[in-house]
XYZ file of C-alpha atoms in Angstrom:
669
model
C -15.735 -156.886 30.195
C -13.216 -156.741 27.384
C -15.952 -157.869 24.997
C -18.193 -154.918 25.940
C -15.420 -152.322 25.491
C -14.529 -153.786 22.109
C -18.138 -153.589 20.954
C -18.401 -149.906 21.911
C -15.244 -148.963 20.051
C -16.444 -150.846 16.981
C -19.775 -148.986 17.069
C -18.071 -145.600 17.245
C -15.816 -146.544 14.357
C -18.753 -147.656 12.225
C -20.578 -144.377 12.904
C -17.559 -142.368 11.714
C -17.294 -144.548 8.697
C -20.880 -143.756 7.570
C -20.415 -139.942 7.853
C -20.536 -137.840 4.669
C -19.261 -134.396 3.593
C -21.652 -131.618 2.426
C -19.992 -129.067 0.137
C -21.744 -125.820 -0.976
C -20.595 -125.224 -4.535
C -21.903 -121.611 -4.845
C -22.671 -119.158 -2.051
C -25.881 -117.032 -2.173
C -25.748 -113.365 -3.240
C -25.564 -110.694 -0.552
C -29.111 -109.292 -1.074
C -32.387 -110.770 -2.270
C -35.783 -109.157 -2.644
C -39.053 -110.870 -1.866
C -40.198 -112.821 -4.893
C -36.666 -113.793 -5.884
C -35.723 -117.435 -6.382
C -32.261 -118.985 -6.531
C -30.329 -122.279 -6.538
C -27.967 -123.509 -3.836
C -25.745 -126.040 -5.659
C -24.199 -128.657 -3.295
C -22.126 -131.837 -3.450
C -22.441 -134.747 -0.985
C -19.502 -137.187 -0.657
C -19.232 -140.345 1.412
C -16.398 -142.851 1.964
C -18.867 -145.545 2.914
C -22.181 -146.696 1.694
C -24.872 -144.400 3.143
C -28.598 -143.826 2.794
C -30.576 -140.968 4.322
C -32.613 -137.732 3.914
C -30.915 -134.515 2.817
C -32.763 -131.294 3.751
C -32.181 -127.536 3.615
C -33.605 -124.947 6.017
C -33.808 -121.129 5.861
C -32.700 -119.479 9.116
C -33.741 -115.833 9.703
C -33.854 -114.077 13.069
C -33.680 -117.331 15.008
C -36.567 -118.854 13.046
C -35.843 -121.962 10.946
C -38.063 -122.957 8.002
C -37.534 -126.093 5.912
C -37.844 -125.546 2.180
C -36.157 -128.675 0.694
C -36.037 -132.470 1.395
C -34.736 -135.296 -0.744
C -33.578 -138.898 -0.210
C -29.908 -139.665 -0.874
C -28.248 -143.099 -1.297
C -24.498 -143.275 -1.925
C -22.118 -146.173 -2.437
C -18.725 -146.095 -0.854
C -16.627 -143.286 -2.406
C -19.563 -141.983 -4.434
C -20.574 -138.270 -4.607
C -23.798 -136.631 -5.670
C -24.494 -133.100 -6.891
C -27.813 -131.473 -6.077
C -29.391 -128.031 -6.840
C -32.002 -127.193 -4.210
C -34.257 -124.295 -5.271
C -35.768 -121.671 -2.942
C -38.555 -119.168 -3.760
C -38.797 -116.141 -1.435
C -42.558 -115.776 -1.269
C -44.699 -115.186 1.801
C -46.584 -118.456 1.475
C -43.256 -120.342 1.606
C -41.083 -118.303 3.956
C -43.734 -116.322 5.847
C -42.515 -113.000 7.211
C -38.874 -114.028 7.236
C -36.668 -111.046 6.359
C -33.391 -109.539 7.404
C -30.038 -111.330 7.849
C -30.385 -115.019 6.946
C -28.435 -118.251 6.317
C -29.245 -121.579 4.684
C -28.439 -124.798 6.556
C -27.837 -128.091 4.702
C -28.318 -131.297 6.794
C -27.509 -134.958 5.927
C -27.586 -137.611 8.591
C -25.569 -136.148 11.452
C -23.642 -133.693 9.276
C -24.653 -130.101 8.437
C -23.172 -127.037 6.796
C -24.122 -123.307 6.634
C -23.990 -120.805 3.796
C -22.622 -117.288 4.127
C -24.996 -114.657 5.517
C -27.282 -112.822 3.073
C -30.145 -110.315 3.450
C -33.772 -110.630 2.401
C -35.446 -107.227 1.848
C -38.713 -105.890 0.414
C -37.558 -102.412 -0.676
C -37.722 -100.621 -4.041
C -35.558 -97.550 -4.598
C -37.420 -94.759 -6.480
C -35.483 -92.043 -8.288
C -37.491 -89.143 -9.791
C -35.999 -87.559 -12.906
C -38.067 -84.328 -12.968
C -36.136 -81.075 -12.564
C -39.020 -78.631 -12.911
C -40.742 -77.825 -9.623
C -42.840 -74.707 -10.394
C -46.157 -75.112 -12.212
C -49.305 -73.170 -13.053
C -52.847 -74.283 -12.193
C -54.306 -76.486 -14.923
C -50.852 -77.428 -16.222
C -50.055 -80.963 -17.383
C -47.220 -82.749 -15.529
C -45.381 -85.919 -16.490
C -43.530 -87.397 -13.516
C -41.024 -90.026 -14.564
C -38.269 -91.998 -12.909
C -36.626 -95.341 -12.199
C -37.722 -98.084 -9.793
C -34.844 -100.431 -8.882
C -34.991 -103.150 -6.248
C -32.168 -103.376 -3.712
C -30.966 -106.547 -5.384
C -30.114 -104.362 -8.390
C -32.869 -105.712 -10.605
C -35.554 -103.582 -12.260
C -38.928 -103.529 -10.561
C -42.037 -104.770 -12.336
C -45.254 -103.603 -10.742
C -47.367 -100.575 -10.021
C -46.921 -96.996 -8.819
C -49.558 -94.799 -7.174
C -49.486 -90.980 -6.952
C -51.373 -88.589 -4.702
C -50.940 -84.870 -4.006
C -50.915 -83.654 -0.412
C -51.475 -80.002 0.543
C -50.912 -78.989 4.169
C -53.168 -81.269 6.224
C -55.539 -82.136 3.395
C -55.284 -84.281 0.297
C -56.070 -82.850 -3.119
C -58.444 -84.845 -5.297
C -55.608 -86.051 -7.485
C -54.849 -89.794 -7.390
C -53.225 -91.620 -10.264
C -52.207 -95.255 -10.771
C -49.650 -96.329 -13.347
C -47.350 -99.275 -14.065
C -43.640 -99.921 -13.682
C -42.071 -101.689 -16.640
C -38.426 -102.701 -16.748
C -37.794 -100.396 -13.813
C -39.214 -97.273 -15.521
C -42.381 -95.343 -14.679
C -44.103 -92.245 -16.120
C -47.270 -90.722 -14.638
C -49.233 -88.123 -16.580
C -51.447 -85.840 -14.463
C -53.271 -82.553 -15.049
C -53.377 -80.117 -12.157
C -56.724 -78.671 -11.171
C -57.370 -75.135 -12.371
C -58.438 -74.312 -8.825
C -55.447 -75.816 -7.056
C -54.219 -73.686 -4.168
C -51.080 -71.622 -4.702
C -48.015 -72.565 -2.686
C -46.187 -75.743 -1.767
C -47.663 -79.178 -2.485
C -46.192 -82.593 -1.780
C -46.463 -85.337 -4.378
C -46.213 -88.790 -2.785
C -45.269 -91.833 -4.862
C -45.893 -95.387 -3.674
C -44.440 -98.254 -5.744
C -45.129 -101.962 -5.153
C -44.857 -105.433 -6.684
C -47.265 -108.377 -6.332
C -46.687 -112.117 -6.389
C -48.800 -114.705 -8.189
C -51.203 -114.732 -5.261
C -51.764 -110.962 -5.681
C -50.023 -110.298 -2.392
C -47.798 -107.210 -2.181
C -44.137 -108.132 -1.874
C -41.707 -105.262 -2.432
C -42.568 -101.604 -1.830
C -40.919 -98.204 -2.198
C -41.876 -94.580 -1.592
C -40.644 -91.175 -2.723
C -41.710 -87.559 -2.272
C -41.552 -84.697 -4.764
C -42.336 -81.140 -3.662
C -43.798 -78.718 -6.207
C -44.763 -75.050 -6.089
C -48.000 -73.785 -7.644
C -47.976 -70.211 -8.911
C -50.558 -67.714 -7.738
C -52.386 -66.720 -10.921
C -54.656 -63.645 -10.952
C -58.091 -64.666 -12.208
C -60.312 -61.680 -11.427
C -60.244 -58.230 -9.876
C -63.008 -56.872 -7.686
C -63.893 -53.328 -6.635
C -65.373 -53.129 -3.161
C -67.082 -49.944 -1.943
C -67.459 -49.139 1.721
C -70.802 -47.694 0.591
C -71.863 -47.437 -3.047
C -74.314 -44.641 -2.212
C -72.338 -41.527 -1.344
C -73.478 -38.329 0.297
C -72.299 -35.166 -1.507
C -69.599 -33.391 0.489
C -68.102 -36.696 1.692
C -65.570 -39.148 0.241
C -66.306 -42.248 -1.774
C -64.192 -45.009 -0.239
C -63.284 -48.206 -2.083
C -60.559 -50.778 -2.542
C -59.522 -53.256 -5.205
C -59.155 -56.952 -4.462
C -57.170 -59.174 -6.824
C -58.166 -62.852 -6.550
C -56.146 -65.903 -7.501
C -57.373 -69.263 -8.787
C -58.846 -70.208 -5.398
C -60.262 -66.809 -4.524
C -57.380 -65.895 -2.215
C -56.218 -62.276 -2.256
C -53.069 -61.317 -4.164
C -50.900 -58.433 -3.004
C -50.267 -56.326 -6.106
C -50.685 -52.898 -7.710
C -53.867 -51.736 -9.414
C -54.422 -48.700 -11.618
C -57.729 -47.118 -10.663
C -59.687 -44.535 -12.643
C -62.641 -42.540 -11.341
C -65.020 -41.397 -14.116
C -68.066 -39.173 -14.081
C -71.369 -39.811 -15.842
C -69.842 -38.730 -19.190
C -66.824 -41.051 -18.803
C -64.579 -38.083 -18.148
C -61.532 -39.113 -16.120
C -61.517 -37.311 -12.771
C -58.719 -39.243 -11.071
C -56.213 -41.856 -12.171
C -53.519 -43.342 -9.972
C -51.931 -46.584 -8.906
C -52.780 -48.045 -5.498
C -51.969 -51.123 -3.471
C -54.630 -53.806 -3.679
C -56.604 -54.503 -0.513
C -56.086 -50.915 0.710
C -58.873 -48.336 0.753
C -58.676 -45.277 -1.502
C -60.740 -42.143 -0.919
C -61.953 -39.663 -3.525
C -63.746 -36.458 -2.441
C -67.235 -35.715 -3.783
C -68.115 -32.020 -3.911
C -71.082 -30.853 -1.814
C -72.908 -29.591 -4.939
C -72.154 -32.552 -7.233
C -75.433 -33.531 -9.010
C -77.052 -36.854 -8.027
C -75.641 -39.017 -10.800
C -73.977 -42.379 -11.258
C -70.180 -42.461 -11.502
C -67.873 -45.386 -12.128
C -64.543 -46.771 -10.959
C -62.341 -48.835 -13.288
C -59.541 -51.010 -11.895
C -56.794 -52.670 -13.950
C -54.191 -55.110 -12.640
C -52.256 -57.965 -14.228
C -54.198 -57.564 -17.512
C -57.511 -57.933 -15.665
C -60.130 -55.186 -15.711
C -63.160 -54.531 -13.562
C -65.692 -51.713 -13.426
C -68.107 -50.826 -10.648
C -70.567 -47.978 -10.249
C -71.612 -45.848 -7.297
C -74.373 -43.264 -6.873
C -74.203 -39.746 -5.530
C -77.258 -39.291 -3.360
C -79.723 -36.461 -3.800
C -79.396 -33.928 -1.010
C -81.621 -30.914 -0.309
C -79.953 -28.641 2.208
C -79.973 -24.949 2.963
C -77.633 -22.730 4.936
C -79.378 -20.094 7.091
C -77.855 -16.847 8.353
C -79.563 -14.211 10.477
C -77.799 -10.838 10.257
C -79.654 -8.034 11.998
C -83.064 -8.077 10.327
C -81.917 -9.926 7.203
C -82.310 -13.668 6.670
C -79.892 -15.178 4.119
C -80.742 -18.576 2.605
C -78.109 -20.415 0.511
C -78.711 -23.729 -1.254
C -75.788 -25.946 -0.189
C -77.338 -29.146 -1.526
C -76.919 -30.725 -4.958
C -80.509 -30.250 -6.204
C -82.884 -27.246 -6.260
C -84.249 -26.406 -2.817
C -88.044 -26.011 -2.893
C -89.052 -26.574 0.697
C -90.822 -24.367 3.217
C -88.789 -22.483 5.804
C -90.713 -21.576 8.979
C -89.891 -18.290 10.745
C -91.141 -17.417 14.211
C -90.987 -13.757 15.211
C -91.991 -13.621 18.815
C -95.224 -15.617 18.939
C -96.065 -15.138 15.258
C -95.149 -17.639 12.521
C -94.295 -16.906 8.889
C -93.542 -19.255 5.972
C -91.054 -18.775 3.148
C -91.765 -20.829 0.030
C -88.208 -21.204 -1.228
C -87.118 -21.866 -4.793
C -83.320 -21.902 -4.821
C -81.083 -23.331 -7.505
C -77.883 -25.079 -6.464
C -75.507 -22.534 -4.837
C -78.129 -19.783 -5.191
C -78.493 -17.269 -2.350
C -81.624 -15.288 -1.497
C -82.012 -12.551 1.121
C -85.226 -11.842 3.025
C -86.087 -8.756 5.105
C -87.995 -9.058 8.378
C -90.315 -6.257 9.552
C -92.341 -5.845 12.725
C -93.546 -3.043 14.955
C -90.532 -1.329 16.447
C -88.859 -3.447 19.087
C -86.503 -6.351 19.834
C -87.759 -9.817 18.985
C -86.673 -13.400 19.404
C -86.373 -14.911 15.910
C -86.402 -18.681 15.307
C -85.940 -20.258 11.874
C -86.860 -23.913 11.174
C -86.181 -26.041 8.079
C -87.771 -29.331 7.080
C -84.361 -30.992 7.544
C -84.536 -30.149 11.251
C -82.118 -27.206 11.351
C -82.942 -24.500 13.885
C -81.444 -20.995 14.003
C -82.237 -18.764 16.970
C -81.292 -15.136 17.541
C -82.408 -11.704 18.689
C -83.199 -8.969 16.135
C -84.223 -5.326 16.419
C -87.038 -4.851 13.903
C -88.964 -1.850 12.600
C -92.135 -1.511 10.597
C -95.852 -1.607 10.882
C -96.642 -5.330 10.656
C -94.820 -8.632 11.123
C -93.894 -9.898 7.700
C -91.022 -11.257 5.610
C -90.264 -10.272 2.023
C -87.478 -10.689 -0.506
C -84.794 -8.035 -0.125
C -84.272 -6.124 -3.421
C -81.835 -3.342 -4.245
C -83.656 -0.035 -4.671
C -82.888 2.455 -7.428
C -82.331 5.336 -5.057
C -79.336 3.534 -3.544
C -77.453 3.924 -6.810
C -78.389 7.586 -6.978
C -77.491 8.047 -3.342
C -73.947 6.800 -3.965
C -73.520 8.260 -7.466
C -70.613 10.450 -6.358
C -68.733 7.377 -5.158
C -69.377 5.582 -8.435
C -68.154 8.540 -10.465
C -64.959 8.716 -8.407
C -64.287 4.987 -8.928
C -64.847 5.295 -12.692
C -62.421 8.207 -12.799
C -59.705 6.231 -10.986
C -60.222 3.217 -13.246
C -59.981 5.351 -16.371
C -56.780 6.957 -15.138
C -55.166 3.546 -14.518
C -56.139 2.313 -17.983
C -54.652 5.455 -19.519
C -51.302 5.009 -17.728
C -51.055 1.328 -18.682
C -51.935 2.036 -22.302
C -49.414 4.856 -22.479
C -46.577 2.695 -21.163
C -47.494 -0.192 -23.413
C -47.578 2.053 -26.482
C -44.045 3.332 -25.860
C -42.572 -0.169 -26.024
C -40.488 -1.062 -29.066
C -42.107 -3.086 -31.789
C -39.590 -5.881 -31.543
C -39.929 -5.990 -27.788
C -43.688 -6.241 -28.178
C -43.431 -9.108 -30.641
C -40.941 -10.886 -28.394
C -43.198 -10.701 -25.388
C -46.161 -12.051 -27.361
C -44.136 -15.035 -28.485
C -43.078 -15.687 -24.954
C -46.692 -15.671 -23.811
C -47.610 -18.251 -26.421
C -45.179 -20.810 -25.001
C -47.440 -22.961 -22.834
C -46.311 -25.467 -20.297
C -48.589 -28.222 -19.146
C -49.653 -28.014 -15.521
C -50.481 -31.416 -14.047
C -53.617 -30.313 -12.273
C -55.313 -27.261 -10.882
C -53.144 -27.192 -7.745
C -49.842 -28.229 -9.346
C -46.803 -26.156 -8.409
C -44.882 -27.065 -11.579
C -45.081 -26.839 -15.361
C -43.537 -29.477 -17.597
C -42.782 -29.946 -21.255
C -41.972 -33.675 -21.135
C -45.111 -35.038 -19.529
C -45.763 -38.707 -18.671
C -49.218 -40.206 -18.288
C -50.160 -43.483 -16.641
C -52.199 -45.700 -18.966
C -54.710 -48.398 -18.035
C -54.022 -50.590 -21.011
C -51.261 -49.806 -23.450
C -49.965 -51.329 -26.640
C -46.384 -50.191 -26.962
C -42.804 -51.337 -26.461
C -41.673 -53.206 -23.359
C -38.522 -51.397 -22.225
C -36.129 -51.444 -19.303
C -36.413 -48.015 -17.719
C -34.801 -46.110 -14.863
C -37.127 -44.243 -12.504
C -36.213 -41.486 -10.060
C -38.887 -40.879 -7.420
C -39.097 -37.624 -5.440
C -41.555 -37.585 -2.549
C -42.414 -34.294 -0.798
C -43.615 -35.604 2.553
C -45.151 -32.322 3.751
C -46.827 -31.571 0.400
C -50.289 -31.061 1.926
C -48.838 -28.406 4.219
C -47.029 -26.380 1.549
C -49.468 -26.542 -1.381
C -51.940 -24.206 0.333
C -49.310 -21.573 1.174
C -47.627 -18.939 -0.934
C -43.983 -20.017 -0.835
C -40.943 -20.397 -3.062
C -41.477 -24.157 -3.256
C -42.838 -23.951 -6.801
C -39.651 -22.258 -8.055
C -37.488 -24.871 -6.353
C -39.427 -27.786 -7.831
C -39.377 -26.116 -11.250
C -35.553 -26.091 -11.124
C -35.642 -29.852 -10.642
C -38.090 -30.234 -13.541
C -35.783 -28.176 -15.783
C -32.755 -30.335 -15.014
C -34.715 -33.568 -15.599
C -35.800 -32.304 -19.010
C -32.137 -31.713 -19.888
C -31.634 -35.424 -19.206
C -34.686 -36.169 -21.442
C -36.724 -37.570 -18.554
C -40.529 -37.579 -18.645
C -42.336 -36.405 -15.504
C -45.381 -38.042 -13.923
C -47.059 -36.455 -10.902
C -49.110 -38.464 -8.406
C -50.124 -36.372 -5.388
C -47.065 -35.730 -3.255
C -44.841 -37.822 -5.518
C -42.961 -37.001 -8.738
C -41.672 -39.791 -10.989
C -38.909 -38.983 -13.505
C -38.913 -41.732 -16.141
C -35.820 -42.339 -18.275
C -36.796 -44.608 -21.154
C -34.807 -45.576 -24.261
C -37.627 -44.095 -26.380
C -36.758 -40.605 -25.086
C -33.051 -40.867 -24.202
C -32.017 -42.965 -27.234
C -29.844 -45.174 -25.009
C -30.405 -48.347 -23.032
C -28.076 -47.242 -20.227
C -29.925 -44.598 -18.218
C -28.628 -45.448 -14.744
C -25.979 -42.695 -14.744
C -28.543 -40.074 -15.808
C -30.873 -41.252 -13.022
C -28.114 -40.848 -10.425
C -27.291 -37.399 -11.843
C -30.948 -36.319 -11.463
C -31.148 -37.698 -7.914
C -27.890 -35.994 -6.839
C -28.820 -32.619 -8.312
C -32.360 -32.757 -6.927
C -31.006 -33.374 -3.430
C -28.578 -30.447 -3.729
C -31.374 -28.127 -4.933
C -33.706 -29.191 -2.107
C -31.023 -28.838 0.586
C -30.136 -25.411 -0.828
C -33.821 -24.423 -0.576
C -34.014 -25.546 3.059
C -31.020 -23.346 3.954
C -32.513 -20.228 2.346
C -36.220 -20.374 3.140
C -38.331 -20.639 6.255
C -40.713 -23.164 4.658
C -38.664 -26.390 4.785
C -39.180 -29.314 2.453
C -39.290 -32.818 3.909
C -38.304 -35.092 1.050
C -37.183 -38.564 0.067
C -35.466 -39.667 -3.170
C -35.182 -43.164 -4.627
C -34.022 -44.889 -7.823
C -35.464 -48.091 -9.284
C -34.958 -50.114 -12.461
C -37.518 -52.325 -14.134
C -39.798 -52.886 -17.080
C -42.625 -50.720 -18.396
C -44.692 -50.582 -21.577
C -43.832 -47.297 -23.333
C -45.534 -45.367 -26.131
C -44.750 -41.801 -27.227
C -47.807 -39.780 -28.278
C -46.843 -36.250 -29.258
C -45.055 -34.603 -26.338
C -46.565 -37.055 -23.867
C -44.976 -40.333 -22.821
C -47.673 -42.955 -22.211
C -46.471 -45.676 -19.835
C -47.757 -48.712 -17.985
C -45.665 -49.897 -15.048
C -44.968 -53.636 -14.962
C -44.520 -55.497 -11.704
C -43.728 -53.263 -8.725
C -41.578 -50.722 -10.596
C -43.479 -47.596 -9.489
C -44.618 -48.976 -6.135
C -41.094 -49.939 -5.016
C -39.728 -46.514 -6.001
C -42.550 -44.785 -4.106
C -42.079 -47.020 -1.067
C -38.309 -46.437 -0.865
C -38.757 -42.655 -1.150
C -40.842 -42.720 2.027
C -38.055 -44.154 4.219
C -34.912 -42.167 5.078
C -34.958 -38.410 4.601
C -32.144 -36.617 2.760
C -30.753 -39.929 1.443
C -30.872 -41.409 -2.046
C -32.172 -44.974 -1.731
C -31.549 -47.593 -4.411
C -33.624 -50.716 -5.069
C -32.002 -54.140 -5.400
C -32.564 -54.059 -9.185
C -30.959 -50.639 -9.567
C -28.064 -51.597 -7.277
C -27.160 -54.480 -9.601
C -26.826 -51.961 -12.441
C -24.658 -49.366 -10.642
C -22.652 -51.223 -7.980
C -19.597 -51.514 -10.230
C -19.321 -47.701 -10.478
C -20.827 -46.418 -7.202
C -20.463 -47.260 -3.544
C -23.681 -48.394 -1.856
C -24.563 -49.396 1.707
C -27.153 -52.120 2.309
C -30.068 -51.323 4.659
C -33.152 -53.290 5.671
C -36.476 -52.158 7.102
C -38.554 -55.205 8.070
C -38.856 -57.120 4.766
C -37.681 -54.267 2.528
C -34.074 -54.381 1.327
C -32.560 -51.140 0.014
C -29.195 -49.507 -0.603
C -28.007 -46.006 0.316
C -26.183 -44.385 -2.591
C -22.647 -43.270 -1.801
C -19.999 -41.537 -3.858
C -18.655 -42.630 -7.214
C -15.784 -45.098 -7.171
C -14.180 -42.756 -9.705
C -13.383 -39.856 -7.332
C -12.245 -37.505 -10.122
C -15.578 -37.922 -11.904
C -17.495 -37.302 -8.642
C -15.504 -34.132 -7.950
C -16.047 -32.888 -11.515
C -19.823 -33.450 -11.185
C -20.073 -31.396 -7.976
C -17.919 -28.575 -9.363
C -19.936 -28.277 -12.580
C -23.272 -28.318 -10.778
C -22.299 -25.744 -8.144
C -20.958 -23.439 -10.845
C -24.273 -23.754 -12.723
C -26.113 -22.615 -9.567
C -23.823 -19.575 -9.260
C -24.447 -18.658 -12.917
C -28.188 -18.886 -12.330
C -27.860 -16.482 -9.378
C -25.847 -14.002 -11.487
C -28.445 -14.112 -14.277
C -31.223 -13.275 -11.800
C -29.256 -10.265 -10.561
């Protein structure tokens, strides 16, 4: 029994004596990328003579893969240094990634390295700062590609552009060298305006052409909406005289999408004479009236926006039409068409029919006399257009007939006494006027003649005002680009007042006079007046104070009018700042509005009544000197003008203006 126990103890002792120590001389780095390779230096020591197999395994996520084996034979007290080498490729380590360790094993002994991570990521950093581009523009996208182990990537990078749910036909492949990439692409000229996402996909390959490390990045860009053409669209390009021609302008971008902008439209007749010129919003219909007697000709419409021009033509249809009146026994025919009327008019008197072979020029009137044996008859008149006039007439004569009604000589003789009396009265009036005119002083006569020769320029036939400093909107102008201040006055009930005899014209003329003192040029567009303060006229680049002065005084004048007169004025006033192309030609200021200068001013003037509204651009110019209150109507931001921050200056302004009104009243008395 003792012999057995002794043998066991000896065996255990011998086993301990053949054990060896495994020492890891250098721990792995914290992070490795796929494709990396590294050494794991070790030292094996033994106090006895040993022989065996040394191996190293990679342990990741519970999976153990052997990558190194080597035979080791050591004498007693001998040590051996070894440098096992591991390559992190898929064919060697498979899909092993994440937190890993390396295990060294010799005989019954083993040791473990510190934990480290195996990754397959590349970090992409884009250097571009510019994000807004035009269609057709060339872009160079550059950046760095660094692996998570801190080393530069060497591989490839692929680019594609994504728009909404579709992919643009832009794909580009380039290389990554020493961690740097640069991709040169040219945007399509027809690329859609708006936001686009550029996706970058970087990757490396091993010697077996298998992808190892990858990285992605996204770069959002904005494509400008560039106007490429302007179109004029008629509701009907064949227009009946006496109706309106209706059309709109459509501004297209690089993909044919509509652009919301301002267009200057001009309506011209067959001789290229300008009949109407104004600025309108694109994509909104504009109507221009065609007179009932306008000849059947071809007119044109010219539209200009964003340096693009388009012209379209429309035809005025030929129209033969006649107006029929039956007054007692007289038939009156008037040509209300736009061409000579040469058709037959059928007249039925009782059961008898008569024809009139008409020959009427445009607007010509001809009277016809009906005769029939004494009695009352039913008269019916038919035209080839389908018009029917029916009435009862008391007729006299021998036979039923119709003839042209002519003035007889005896009628003049019959009323000769009346004519002589009228001639006498007329002669007496001429005598009195001549006598009074003759007694005037010579100097007074000369003075009045000079006064008559001073001509103001009315804007149009129905304008209520005369101006000296006139402004005209130009389609295409070569001049100076200037920062201007614009005051906009909108008379909201203009259509109501223009047809009535009121004092409105005098009130508006007062405003015109004060604007001319400030050297403003006046442009009239329907119910709207624009007062333009440009450096060309005012000789200063700071016109904001003059604009506020005009707006304040105009409001006082209009409120004063509404207190005195029954015919009230509904008005809005606004101020805007912006750029325009300016050219002075004689007494007329030619201008071309840039951007939404005129449109914004016109839009603001249509909001709050009896307030002075300021645009965002104008507010930036005046907010240091005037109080303003911010307002918002849907997407429109505006500011209500308050009093001056310099109260003494504000008080002085009101006092001076009110005293000028009192002086004007005294002068009239």
